[in-house]
XYZ file of C-alpha atoms in Angstrom:
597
model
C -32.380 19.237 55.442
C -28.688 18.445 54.861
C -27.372 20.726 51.867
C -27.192 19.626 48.958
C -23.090 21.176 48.315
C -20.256 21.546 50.001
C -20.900 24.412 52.863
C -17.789 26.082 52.024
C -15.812 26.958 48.623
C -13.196 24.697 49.653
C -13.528 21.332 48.645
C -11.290 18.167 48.107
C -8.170 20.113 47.874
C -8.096 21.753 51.081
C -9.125 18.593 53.104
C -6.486 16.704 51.969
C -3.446 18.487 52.561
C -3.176 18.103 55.988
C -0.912 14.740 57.290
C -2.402 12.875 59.969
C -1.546 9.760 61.641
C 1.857 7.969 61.879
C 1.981 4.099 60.708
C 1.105 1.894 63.577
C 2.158 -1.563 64.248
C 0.954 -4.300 62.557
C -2.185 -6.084 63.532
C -1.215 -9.116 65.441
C -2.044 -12.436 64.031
C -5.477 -13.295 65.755
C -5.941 -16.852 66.726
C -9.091 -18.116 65.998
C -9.889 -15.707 63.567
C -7.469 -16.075 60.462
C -8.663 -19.291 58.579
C -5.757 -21.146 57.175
C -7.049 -20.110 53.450
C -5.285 -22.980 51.806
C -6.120 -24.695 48.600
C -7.496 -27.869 48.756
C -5.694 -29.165 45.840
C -2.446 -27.967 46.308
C -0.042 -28.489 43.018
C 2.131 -31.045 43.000
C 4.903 -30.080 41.189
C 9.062 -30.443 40.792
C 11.117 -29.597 43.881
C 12.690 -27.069 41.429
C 8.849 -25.761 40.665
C 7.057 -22.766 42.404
C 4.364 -24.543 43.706
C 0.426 -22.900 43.037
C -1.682 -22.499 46.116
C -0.893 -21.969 49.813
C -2.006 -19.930 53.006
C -3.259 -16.495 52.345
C -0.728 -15.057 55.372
C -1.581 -13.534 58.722
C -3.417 -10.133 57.192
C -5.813 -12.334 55.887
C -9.061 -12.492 58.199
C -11.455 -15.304 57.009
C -14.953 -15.268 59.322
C -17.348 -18.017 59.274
C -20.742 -17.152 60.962
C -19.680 -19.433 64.000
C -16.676 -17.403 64.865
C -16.224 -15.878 67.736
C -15.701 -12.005 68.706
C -16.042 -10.808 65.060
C -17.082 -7.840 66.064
C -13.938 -6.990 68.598
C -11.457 -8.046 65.846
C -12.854 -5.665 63.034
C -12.667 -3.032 65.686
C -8.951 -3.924 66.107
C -8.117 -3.682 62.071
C -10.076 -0.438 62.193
C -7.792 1.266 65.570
C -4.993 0.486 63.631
C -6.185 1.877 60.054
C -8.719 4.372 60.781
C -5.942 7.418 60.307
C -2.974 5.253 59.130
C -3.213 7.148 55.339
C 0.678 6.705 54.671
C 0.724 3.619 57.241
C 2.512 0.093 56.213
C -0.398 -2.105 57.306
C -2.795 -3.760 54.775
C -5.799 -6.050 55.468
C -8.110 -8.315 54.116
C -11.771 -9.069 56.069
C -13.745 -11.885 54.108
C -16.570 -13.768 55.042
C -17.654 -16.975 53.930
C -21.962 -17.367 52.814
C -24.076 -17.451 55.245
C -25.382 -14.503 58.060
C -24.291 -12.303 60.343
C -26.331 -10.497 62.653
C -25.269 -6.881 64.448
C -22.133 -6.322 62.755
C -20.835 -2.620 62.351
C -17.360 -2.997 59.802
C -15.926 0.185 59.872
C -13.220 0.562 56.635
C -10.129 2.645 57.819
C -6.891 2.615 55.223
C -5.751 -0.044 52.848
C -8.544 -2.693 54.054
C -10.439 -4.594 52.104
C -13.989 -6.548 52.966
C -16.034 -8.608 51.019
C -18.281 -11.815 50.836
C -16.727 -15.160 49.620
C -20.230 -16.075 48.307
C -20.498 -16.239 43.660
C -23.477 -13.642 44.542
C -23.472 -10.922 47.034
C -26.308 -12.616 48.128
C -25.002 -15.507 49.513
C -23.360 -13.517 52.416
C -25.682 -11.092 54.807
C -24.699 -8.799 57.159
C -27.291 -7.585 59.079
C -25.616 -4.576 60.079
C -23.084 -1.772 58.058
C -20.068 -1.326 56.303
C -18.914 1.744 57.464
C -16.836 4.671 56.400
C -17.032 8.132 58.308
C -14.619 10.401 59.235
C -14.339 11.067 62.512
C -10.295 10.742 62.524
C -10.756 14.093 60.352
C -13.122 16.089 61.915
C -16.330 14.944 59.520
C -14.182 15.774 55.963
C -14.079 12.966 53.818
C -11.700 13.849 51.274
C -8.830 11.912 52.548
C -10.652 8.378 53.143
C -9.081 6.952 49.857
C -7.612 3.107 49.648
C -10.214 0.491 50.766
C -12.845 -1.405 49.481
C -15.934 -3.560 49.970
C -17.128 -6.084 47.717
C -19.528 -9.226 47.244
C -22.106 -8.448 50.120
C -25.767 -7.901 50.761
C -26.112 -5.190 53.673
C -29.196 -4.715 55.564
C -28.107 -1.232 57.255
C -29.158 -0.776 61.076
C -30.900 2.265 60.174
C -31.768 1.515 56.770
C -29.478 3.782 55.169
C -25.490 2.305 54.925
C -22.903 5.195 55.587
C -19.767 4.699 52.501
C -18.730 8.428 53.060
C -15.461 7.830 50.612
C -13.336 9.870 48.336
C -10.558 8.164 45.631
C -9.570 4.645 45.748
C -12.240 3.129 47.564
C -14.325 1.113 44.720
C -17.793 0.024 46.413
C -18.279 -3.297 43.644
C -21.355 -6.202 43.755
C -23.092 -5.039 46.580
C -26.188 -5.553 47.732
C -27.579 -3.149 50.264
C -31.413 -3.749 51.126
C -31.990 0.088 52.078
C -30.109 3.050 51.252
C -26.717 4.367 50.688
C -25.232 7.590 52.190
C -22.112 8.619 50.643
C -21.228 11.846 52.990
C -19.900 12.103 55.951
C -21.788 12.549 59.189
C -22.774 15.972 59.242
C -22.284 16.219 55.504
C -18.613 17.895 55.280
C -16.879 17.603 52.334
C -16.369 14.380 50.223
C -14.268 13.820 47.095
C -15.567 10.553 45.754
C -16.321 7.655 44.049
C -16.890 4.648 41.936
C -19.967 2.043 42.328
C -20.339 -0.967 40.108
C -22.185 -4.150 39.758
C -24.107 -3.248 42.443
C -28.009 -3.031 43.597
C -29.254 -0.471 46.084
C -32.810 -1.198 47.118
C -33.419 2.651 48.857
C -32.058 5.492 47.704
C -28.479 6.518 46.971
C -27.562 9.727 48.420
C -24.443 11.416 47.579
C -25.239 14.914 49.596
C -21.676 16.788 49.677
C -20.007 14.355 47.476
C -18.649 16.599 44.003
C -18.401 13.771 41.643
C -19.402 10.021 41.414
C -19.226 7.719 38.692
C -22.106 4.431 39.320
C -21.791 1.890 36.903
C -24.319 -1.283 35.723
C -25.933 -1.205 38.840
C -29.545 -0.710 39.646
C -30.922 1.874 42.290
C -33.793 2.520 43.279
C -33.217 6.979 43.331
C -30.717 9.116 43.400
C -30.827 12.340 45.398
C -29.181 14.882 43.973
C -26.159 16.182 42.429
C -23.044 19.208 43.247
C -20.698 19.025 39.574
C -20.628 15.655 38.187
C -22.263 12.804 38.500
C -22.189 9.902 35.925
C -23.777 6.976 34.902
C -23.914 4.563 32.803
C -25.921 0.934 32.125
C -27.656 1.902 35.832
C -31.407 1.147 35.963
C -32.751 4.022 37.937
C -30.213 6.101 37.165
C -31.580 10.457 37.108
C -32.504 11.405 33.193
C -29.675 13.018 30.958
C -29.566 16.688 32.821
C -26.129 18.528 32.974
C -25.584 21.130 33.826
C -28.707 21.259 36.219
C -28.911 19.061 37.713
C -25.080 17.777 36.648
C -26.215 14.151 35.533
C -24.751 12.619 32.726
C -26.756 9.047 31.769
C -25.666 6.674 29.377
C -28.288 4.277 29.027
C -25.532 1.197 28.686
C -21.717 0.418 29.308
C -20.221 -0.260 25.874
C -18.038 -2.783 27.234
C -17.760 -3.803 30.513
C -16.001 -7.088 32.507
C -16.385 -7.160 36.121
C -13.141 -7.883 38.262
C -12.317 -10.780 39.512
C -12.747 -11.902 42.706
C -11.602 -14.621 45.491
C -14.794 -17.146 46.507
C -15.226 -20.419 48.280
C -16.262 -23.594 46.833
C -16.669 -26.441 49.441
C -13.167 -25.990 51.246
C -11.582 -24.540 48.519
C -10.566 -20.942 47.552
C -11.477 -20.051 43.899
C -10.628 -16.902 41.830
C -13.662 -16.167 39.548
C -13.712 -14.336 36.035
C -16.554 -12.904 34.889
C -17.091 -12.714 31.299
C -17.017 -9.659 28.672
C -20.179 -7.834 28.636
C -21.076 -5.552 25.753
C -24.198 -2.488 26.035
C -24.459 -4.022 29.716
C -26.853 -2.502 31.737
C -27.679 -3.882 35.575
C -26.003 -6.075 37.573
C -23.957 -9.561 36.147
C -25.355 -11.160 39.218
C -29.167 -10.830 39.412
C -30.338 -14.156 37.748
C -27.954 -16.424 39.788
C -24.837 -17.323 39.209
C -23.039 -14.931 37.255
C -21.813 -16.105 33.581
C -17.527 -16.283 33.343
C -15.276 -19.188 34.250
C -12.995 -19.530 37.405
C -9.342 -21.021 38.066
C -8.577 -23.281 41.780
C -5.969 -21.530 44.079
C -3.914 -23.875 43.183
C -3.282 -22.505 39.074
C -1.963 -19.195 41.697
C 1.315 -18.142 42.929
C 0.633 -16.955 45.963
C 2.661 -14.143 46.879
C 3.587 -12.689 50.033
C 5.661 -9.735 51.030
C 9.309 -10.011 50.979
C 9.125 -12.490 47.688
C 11.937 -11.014 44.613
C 10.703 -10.195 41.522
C 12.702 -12.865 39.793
C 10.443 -15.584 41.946
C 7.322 -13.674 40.862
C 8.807 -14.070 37.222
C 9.561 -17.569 37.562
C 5.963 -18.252 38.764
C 4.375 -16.516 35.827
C 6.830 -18.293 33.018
C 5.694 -21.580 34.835
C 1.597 -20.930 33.757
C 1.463 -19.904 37.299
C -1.305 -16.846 37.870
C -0.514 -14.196 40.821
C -2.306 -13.803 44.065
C -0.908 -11.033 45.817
C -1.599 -11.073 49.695
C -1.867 -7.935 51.604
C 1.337 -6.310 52.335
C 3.973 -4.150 50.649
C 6.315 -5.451 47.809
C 9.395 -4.210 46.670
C 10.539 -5.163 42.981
C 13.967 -4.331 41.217
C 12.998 -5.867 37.604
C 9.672 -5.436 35.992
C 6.602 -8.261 36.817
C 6.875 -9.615 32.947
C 3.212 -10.501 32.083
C 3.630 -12.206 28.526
C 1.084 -15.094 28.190
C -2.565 -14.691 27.326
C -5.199 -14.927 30.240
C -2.844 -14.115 33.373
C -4.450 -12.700 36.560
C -2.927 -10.482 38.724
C -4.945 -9.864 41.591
C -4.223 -8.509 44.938
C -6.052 -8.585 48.411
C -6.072 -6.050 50.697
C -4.555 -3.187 48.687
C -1.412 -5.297 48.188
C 1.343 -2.157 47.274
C 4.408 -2.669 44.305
C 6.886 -0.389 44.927
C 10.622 -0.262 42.144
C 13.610 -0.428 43.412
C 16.235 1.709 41.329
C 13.676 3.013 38.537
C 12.664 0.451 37.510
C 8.817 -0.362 35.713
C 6.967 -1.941 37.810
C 5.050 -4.742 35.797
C 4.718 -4.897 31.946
C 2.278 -6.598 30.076
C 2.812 -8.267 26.682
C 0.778 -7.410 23.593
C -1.972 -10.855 24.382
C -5.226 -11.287 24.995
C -7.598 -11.317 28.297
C -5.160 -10.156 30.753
C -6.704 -8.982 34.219
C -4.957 -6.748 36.637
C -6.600 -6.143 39.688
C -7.231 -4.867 42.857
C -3.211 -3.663 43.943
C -1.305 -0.113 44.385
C 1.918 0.512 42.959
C 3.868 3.054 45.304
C 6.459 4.822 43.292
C 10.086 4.633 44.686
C 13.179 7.567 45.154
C 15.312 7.240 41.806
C 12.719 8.202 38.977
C 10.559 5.654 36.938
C 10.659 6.364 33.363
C 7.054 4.288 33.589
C 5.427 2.465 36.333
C 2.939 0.496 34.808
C 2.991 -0.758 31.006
C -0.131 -2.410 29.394
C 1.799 -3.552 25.967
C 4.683 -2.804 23.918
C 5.770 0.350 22.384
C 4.078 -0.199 18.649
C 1.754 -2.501 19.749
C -1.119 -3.378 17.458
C -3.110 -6.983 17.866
C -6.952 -6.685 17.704
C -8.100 -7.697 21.404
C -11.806 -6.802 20.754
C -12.978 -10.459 21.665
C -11.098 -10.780 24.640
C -9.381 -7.699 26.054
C -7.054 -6.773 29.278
C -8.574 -4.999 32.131
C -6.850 -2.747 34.098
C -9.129 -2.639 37.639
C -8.757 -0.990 41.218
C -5.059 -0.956 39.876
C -3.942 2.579 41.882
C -1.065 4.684 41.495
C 1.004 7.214 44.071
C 3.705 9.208 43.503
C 5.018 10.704 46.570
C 2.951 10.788 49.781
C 4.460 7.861 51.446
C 7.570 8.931 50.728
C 9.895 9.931 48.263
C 8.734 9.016 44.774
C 9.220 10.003 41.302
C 7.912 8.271 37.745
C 7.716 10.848 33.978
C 4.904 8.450 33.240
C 2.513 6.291 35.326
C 0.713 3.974 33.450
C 1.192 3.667 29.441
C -1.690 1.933 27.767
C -0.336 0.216 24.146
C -2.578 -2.372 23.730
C -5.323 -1.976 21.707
C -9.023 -2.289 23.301
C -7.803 -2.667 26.715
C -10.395 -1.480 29.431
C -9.364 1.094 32.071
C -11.911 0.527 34.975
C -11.330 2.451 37.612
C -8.392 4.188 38.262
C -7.066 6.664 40.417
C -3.257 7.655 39.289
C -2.284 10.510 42.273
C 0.797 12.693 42.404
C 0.631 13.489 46.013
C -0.416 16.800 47.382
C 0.504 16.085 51.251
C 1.862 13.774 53.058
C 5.913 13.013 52.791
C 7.784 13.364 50.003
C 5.968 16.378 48.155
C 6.832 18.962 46.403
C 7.242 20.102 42.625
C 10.173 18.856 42.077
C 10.485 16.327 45.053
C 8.007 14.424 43.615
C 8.417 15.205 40.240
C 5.820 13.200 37.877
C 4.870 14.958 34.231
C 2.491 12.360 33.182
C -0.569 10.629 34.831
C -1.971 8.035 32.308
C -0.757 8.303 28.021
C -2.813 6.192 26.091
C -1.165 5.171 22.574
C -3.325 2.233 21.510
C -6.260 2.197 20.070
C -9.766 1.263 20.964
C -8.941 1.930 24.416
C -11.685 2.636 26.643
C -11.757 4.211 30.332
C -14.598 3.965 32.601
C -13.861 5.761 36.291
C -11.037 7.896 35.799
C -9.656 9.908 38.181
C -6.296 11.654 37.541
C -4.903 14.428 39.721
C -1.966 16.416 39.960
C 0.575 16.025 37.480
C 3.127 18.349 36.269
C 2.231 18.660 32.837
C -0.746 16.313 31.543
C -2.516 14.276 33.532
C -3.817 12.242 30.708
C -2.696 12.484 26.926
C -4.391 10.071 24.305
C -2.510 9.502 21.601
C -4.648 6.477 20.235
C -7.491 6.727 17.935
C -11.344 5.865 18.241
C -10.689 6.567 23.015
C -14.013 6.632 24.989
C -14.027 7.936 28.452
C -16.785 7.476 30.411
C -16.403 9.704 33.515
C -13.134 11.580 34.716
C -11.940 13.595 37.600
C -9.361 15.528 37.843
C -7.373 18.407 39.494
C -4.195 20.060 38.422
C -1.279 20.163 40.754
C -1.409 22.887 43.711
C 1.931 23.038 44.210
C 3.295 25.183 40.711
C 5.329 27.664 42.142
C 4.522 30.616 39.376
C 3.160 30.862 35.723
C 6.108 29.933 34.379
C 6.860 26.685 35.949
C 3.329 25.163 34.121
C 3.935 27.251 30.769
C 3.331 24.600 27.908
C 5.196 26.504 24.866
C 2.897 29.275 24.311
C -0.163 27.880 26.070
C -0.800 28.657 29.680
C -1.116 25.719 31.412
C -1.144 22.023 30.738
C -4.628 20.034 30.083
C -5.485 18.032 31.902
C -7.088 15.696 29.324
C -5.149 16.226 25.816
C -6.607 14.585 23.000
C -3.375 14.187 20.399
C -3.345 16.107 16.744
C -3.717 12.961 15.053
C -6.216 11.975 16.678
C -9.341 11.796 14.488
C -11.871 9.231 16.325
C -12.418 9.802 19.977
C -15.068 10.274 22.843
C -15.548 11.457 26.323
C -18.969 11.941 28.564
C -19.074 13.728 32.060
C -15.117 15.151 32.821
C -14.647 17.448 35.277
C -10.912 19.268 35.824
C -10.604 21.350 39.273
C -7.880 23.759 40.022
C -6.351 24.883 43.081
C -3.205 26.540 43.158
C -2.963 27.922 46.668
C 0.768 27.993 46.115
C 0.597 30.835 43.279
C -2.997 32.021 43.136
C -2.712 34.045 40.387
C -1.864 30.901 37.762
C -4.313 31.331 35.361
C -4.700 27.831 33.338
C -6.136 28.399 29.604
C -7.977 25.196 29.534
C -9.117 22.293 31.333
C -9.321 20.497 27.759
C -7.653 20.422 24.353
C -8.575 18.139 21.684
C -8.301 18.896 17.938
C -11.221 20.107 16.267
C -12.776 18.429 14.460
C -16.221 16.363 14.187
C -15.311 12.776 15.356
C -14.071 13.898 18.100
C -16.566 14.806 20.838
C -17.393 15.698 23.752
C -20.483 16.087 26.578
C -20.732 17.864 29.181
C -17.549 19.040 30.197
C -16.474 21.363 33.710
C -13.908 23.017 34.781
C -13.998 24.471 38.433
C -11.484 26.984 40.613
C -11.553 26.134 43.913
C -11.735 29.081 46.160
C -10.234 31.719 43.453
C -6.893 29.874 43.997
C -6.234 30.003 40.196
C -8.780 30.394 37.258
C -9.581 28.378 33.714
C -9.512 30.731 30.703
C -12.064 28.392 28.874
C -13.346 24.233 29.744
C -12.041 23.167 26.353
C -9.846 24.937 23.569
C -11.154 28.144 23.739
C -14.736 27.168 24.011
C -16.331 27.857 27.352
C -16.526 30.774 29.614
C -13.481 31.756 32.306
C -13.807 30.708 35.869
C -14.046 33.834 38.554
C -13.840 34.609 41.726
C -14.030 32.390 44.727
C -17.706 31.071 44.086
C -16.329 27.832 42.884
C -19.359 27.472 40.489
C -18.606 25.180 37.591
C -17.972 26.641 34.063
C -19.637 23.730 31.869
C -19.763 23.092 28.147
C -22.606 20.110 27.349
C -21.342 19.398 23.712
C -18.048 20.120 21.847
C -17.751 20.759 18.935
């Protein structure tokens, strides 16, 4: 039997530290392949007008089922990204309804597939969607950035291999069999996020530490190593942690899936599903899924190379954003300021600021949706990256609120970066939906003060609610909430590795930042299954007080907390304030609390 945890006390950390694979060249435009993906309805508009609509660009790959050689261009996309983790290309696969027989789609770096279909099941493969890793010796820990969305799978073998760690959402799938979420021969793995999605078989997560499934249905779930979430899953394991670690929330409190690109007749459509609340199960079982959806044409559609001024000028004209695969650079903030604006981007479509500044800001209105990019921070420091609302901002968005989803940030890795604070969250009931905000432990451009970054995500609105968040690496908190009434469903996290010595992570008299700090005036707030690892192979003797810190007192709650020290390279005093026993040795066995206070 394949084991059931990692085979050695090393885990995520180690795996990832190691920098393989230069860029390659870009994929060449292949005839006969790229559909021109051009609205129908084109806008007419002013020759001094942006106009909406437009060709999706050479990097994205639109398959019919009468295409030729499908199969020889994904294995092209996949040469080029299988090891490219810090590489400059960025891809898009879709395929329009209908089926496809004896497809294999392996998923390397910063490529995207999904079905163009309103259901999943309106596009079969029969055949996989495929992430190993070979290109690192059977560790998964570094197969972050990519995606697959909006298809029904019917696996070869009748299991589907997604063997994934951070970044690589697995959304409104269908897979008639089962799903294998470890590499083969079931090395490490460092994962994941599944939503709105239905797997017929069993899910099996094997070596994977953590996973967070959300409104899906499954038909079992194997077993578990530290943390495994759910929530609004039918199927889902019964409330367990610590043994085995499952943490089950019978619904989602509030849920709204991500939008995503379709096909209607000959035209491209961007659909928005609606607000769910206590959702449980899939939006897409009965049919066509409840929301609205907006032509091509109501988008700017953005390629690489365009200022942020035009991107500006687009949005002040009513214009939504479509960003196509590629890498951006932007030297004044992406000003989001009217009610309802989409911001979605294919093929891991990558902001980067040009002389410090924020990357895009959103104004204090409802419904806003920003999905599905990466924002890549740049060499002269960011006081913020990403801003959802004003400083001070305070309008009720409980009927209709912004979504922050697959939105990803990096600090360092690529290159030189630096940002105090990643993403600020100001407006009130916005909904955090997975996440994964990464100071870089390898790769170019690391080190503790190379790429300096003290904050990972600071919450100050309320009503704010996270669901999939992973947060790793910052030098002081990775997450501080400041707002009241916060829920967080699920979060991962490990502290930096890189702290030279004690003193350089001393936080006044406390050792050690949290990595989740709930503010003093906080007196409303919630978190289920959240996990903090530490490594600090630099200085192995760091010992980090807490994992947690929250004020105490009784509306603000916890279950089932961990903290874990990865191979005796540091050690956790307690999981939260001083509640919860120390870490020891090198067993990396999970100190848990299961309710605080």
């Amino acid at each position: 039997m394949p084991p059931s945890s990692p085979t050695s006390p090393s885990s995520s950390s180690v795996g990832r530290r190691a920098v393989l694979g230069a860029a390659a060249a870009a994929v060449p435009v292949l005839a006969g392949v790229s559909t021109p993906a051009r609205a129908a309805g084109t806008s007419r508009v002013s020759p001094s007008a942006l106009p909406g609509g437009g060709d999706l660009g050479p990097n994205v790959l639109v398959f019919d089922p009468s295409t030729p050689g499908i199969q020889a261009k994904l294995d092209q996309v996949f040469r080029q990204q299988e090891s490219a983790q810090f590489g400059t290309g960025r891809y898009a696969l879709f395929f329009k309804p209908g089926t496809y027989n004896g497809l294999n789609a392996q998923i390397g770096f910063y490529t995207s597939i999904a079905g163009l279909g309103l259901s999943p099941d309106d596009t079969t493969i029969n055949g996989d969607v495929t992430v190993d890793a070979g290109w690192f010796n059977g560790n998964a820990t570094q197969n972050f950035w990519r995606s697959a969305e909006n298809l029904a799978l019917v696996p070869a073998n009748g299991t589907n291999r997604w063997a994934v760690a951070q970044a690589a959402p697995f959304r409104r799938m269908h897979v008639r069999g089962g799903l294998n979420l470890a590499p083969s021969g079931y090395g490490w793995a460092s994962g994941g996020y599944l939503a709105d999605s239905r797997i017929d078989g069993q899910v099996g997560p094997y070596s994977q530490q953590q996973w967070y499934t959300r409104d899906s249905v499954i038909g079992s779930w194997l077993n578990g190593v530290w943390n495994m979430v759910f929530s609004g899953v039918q199927g889902a394991p019964a409330q367990s942690f610590p043994n085995p670690p499952y943490t089950t929330l019978d619904t989602t409190p509030v849920s709204r899936e991500k939008p995503f690109l379709y096909v209607s007749g000959s035209e491209f459509r961007v659909f928005l599903p609606e607000k769910r609340t206590n959702a449980r199960g899939v939006t897409w079982g009965n049919g066509t899924p409840r929301g609205t959806s907006l032509p091509l044409s109501q988008f700017y559609v953005a390629k690489p190379g365009v200022s942020a001024a035009t991107l500006n000028q687009a949005l002040a004209q009513g214009l939504h954003l479509l960003l196509t695969p590629g890498i951006y650079h932007v030297d004044q903030p992406i000003q989001v300021n009217r009610a309802g604006t989409v911001v979605l981007g294919l093929g891991y479509a990558t902001l980067v600021p040009d002389n410090g500044t924020t990357v895009l800001k959103v104004a204090d209105v409802d419904g806003v949706r920003l999905a599905g990019f990466l924002v890549d921070a740049g060499p002269v420091n960011s006081a913020t990256l990403l801003e959802v609302g004003p400083a001070g901002a305070s309008a009720d968005h409980s009927a209709n609120p912004t979504t922050v989803q697959d939105v990803f940030v990096r600090i360092g890795g690529a290159g030189a970066g630096k940002a105090t604070t990643s993403m600020v969250i100001n407006s009130r009931h916005t909904i955090v939906d997975h996440t994964w905000v990464w100071r870089a432990d390898h790769g170019t451009g690391v080190g503790w003060e190379t790429n300096r970054a003290d904050y990972g995500i600071v919450v100050n609105g309320d009503d704010v609610l996270c669901t999939g968040l992973f947060v790793e690496h910052f030098n002081k908190y990775d997450v501080q909430w400041n707002g009241q009434r916060g829920r967080t469903i699920f979060f991962q996290n490990e502290k930096a590795y890189d702290a030279p010595n004690q003193a350089a992570i001393q936080n006044g008299s406390v050792k050690g930042y949290a990595a989740y700090k709930v503010g003093d005036n906080v007196t409303v707030h919630e978190g289920w299954g959240l996990g903090s690892y530490c490594y600090y192979n630099v200085a192995p003797s760091i010992v980090q007080h807490h994992g947690f810190a929250a004020p105490n007192r009784p509306g603000v709650k916890f279950h089932d907390l961990l903290v874990v020290s990865l191979g005796g390279n540091g050690q956790y005093e307690h999981v939260i304030n001083e509640t919860g026993s120390p870490t020891s040795g090198t067993s990396t066995t999970p100190s848990t609390v299961v309710a605080y206070p």
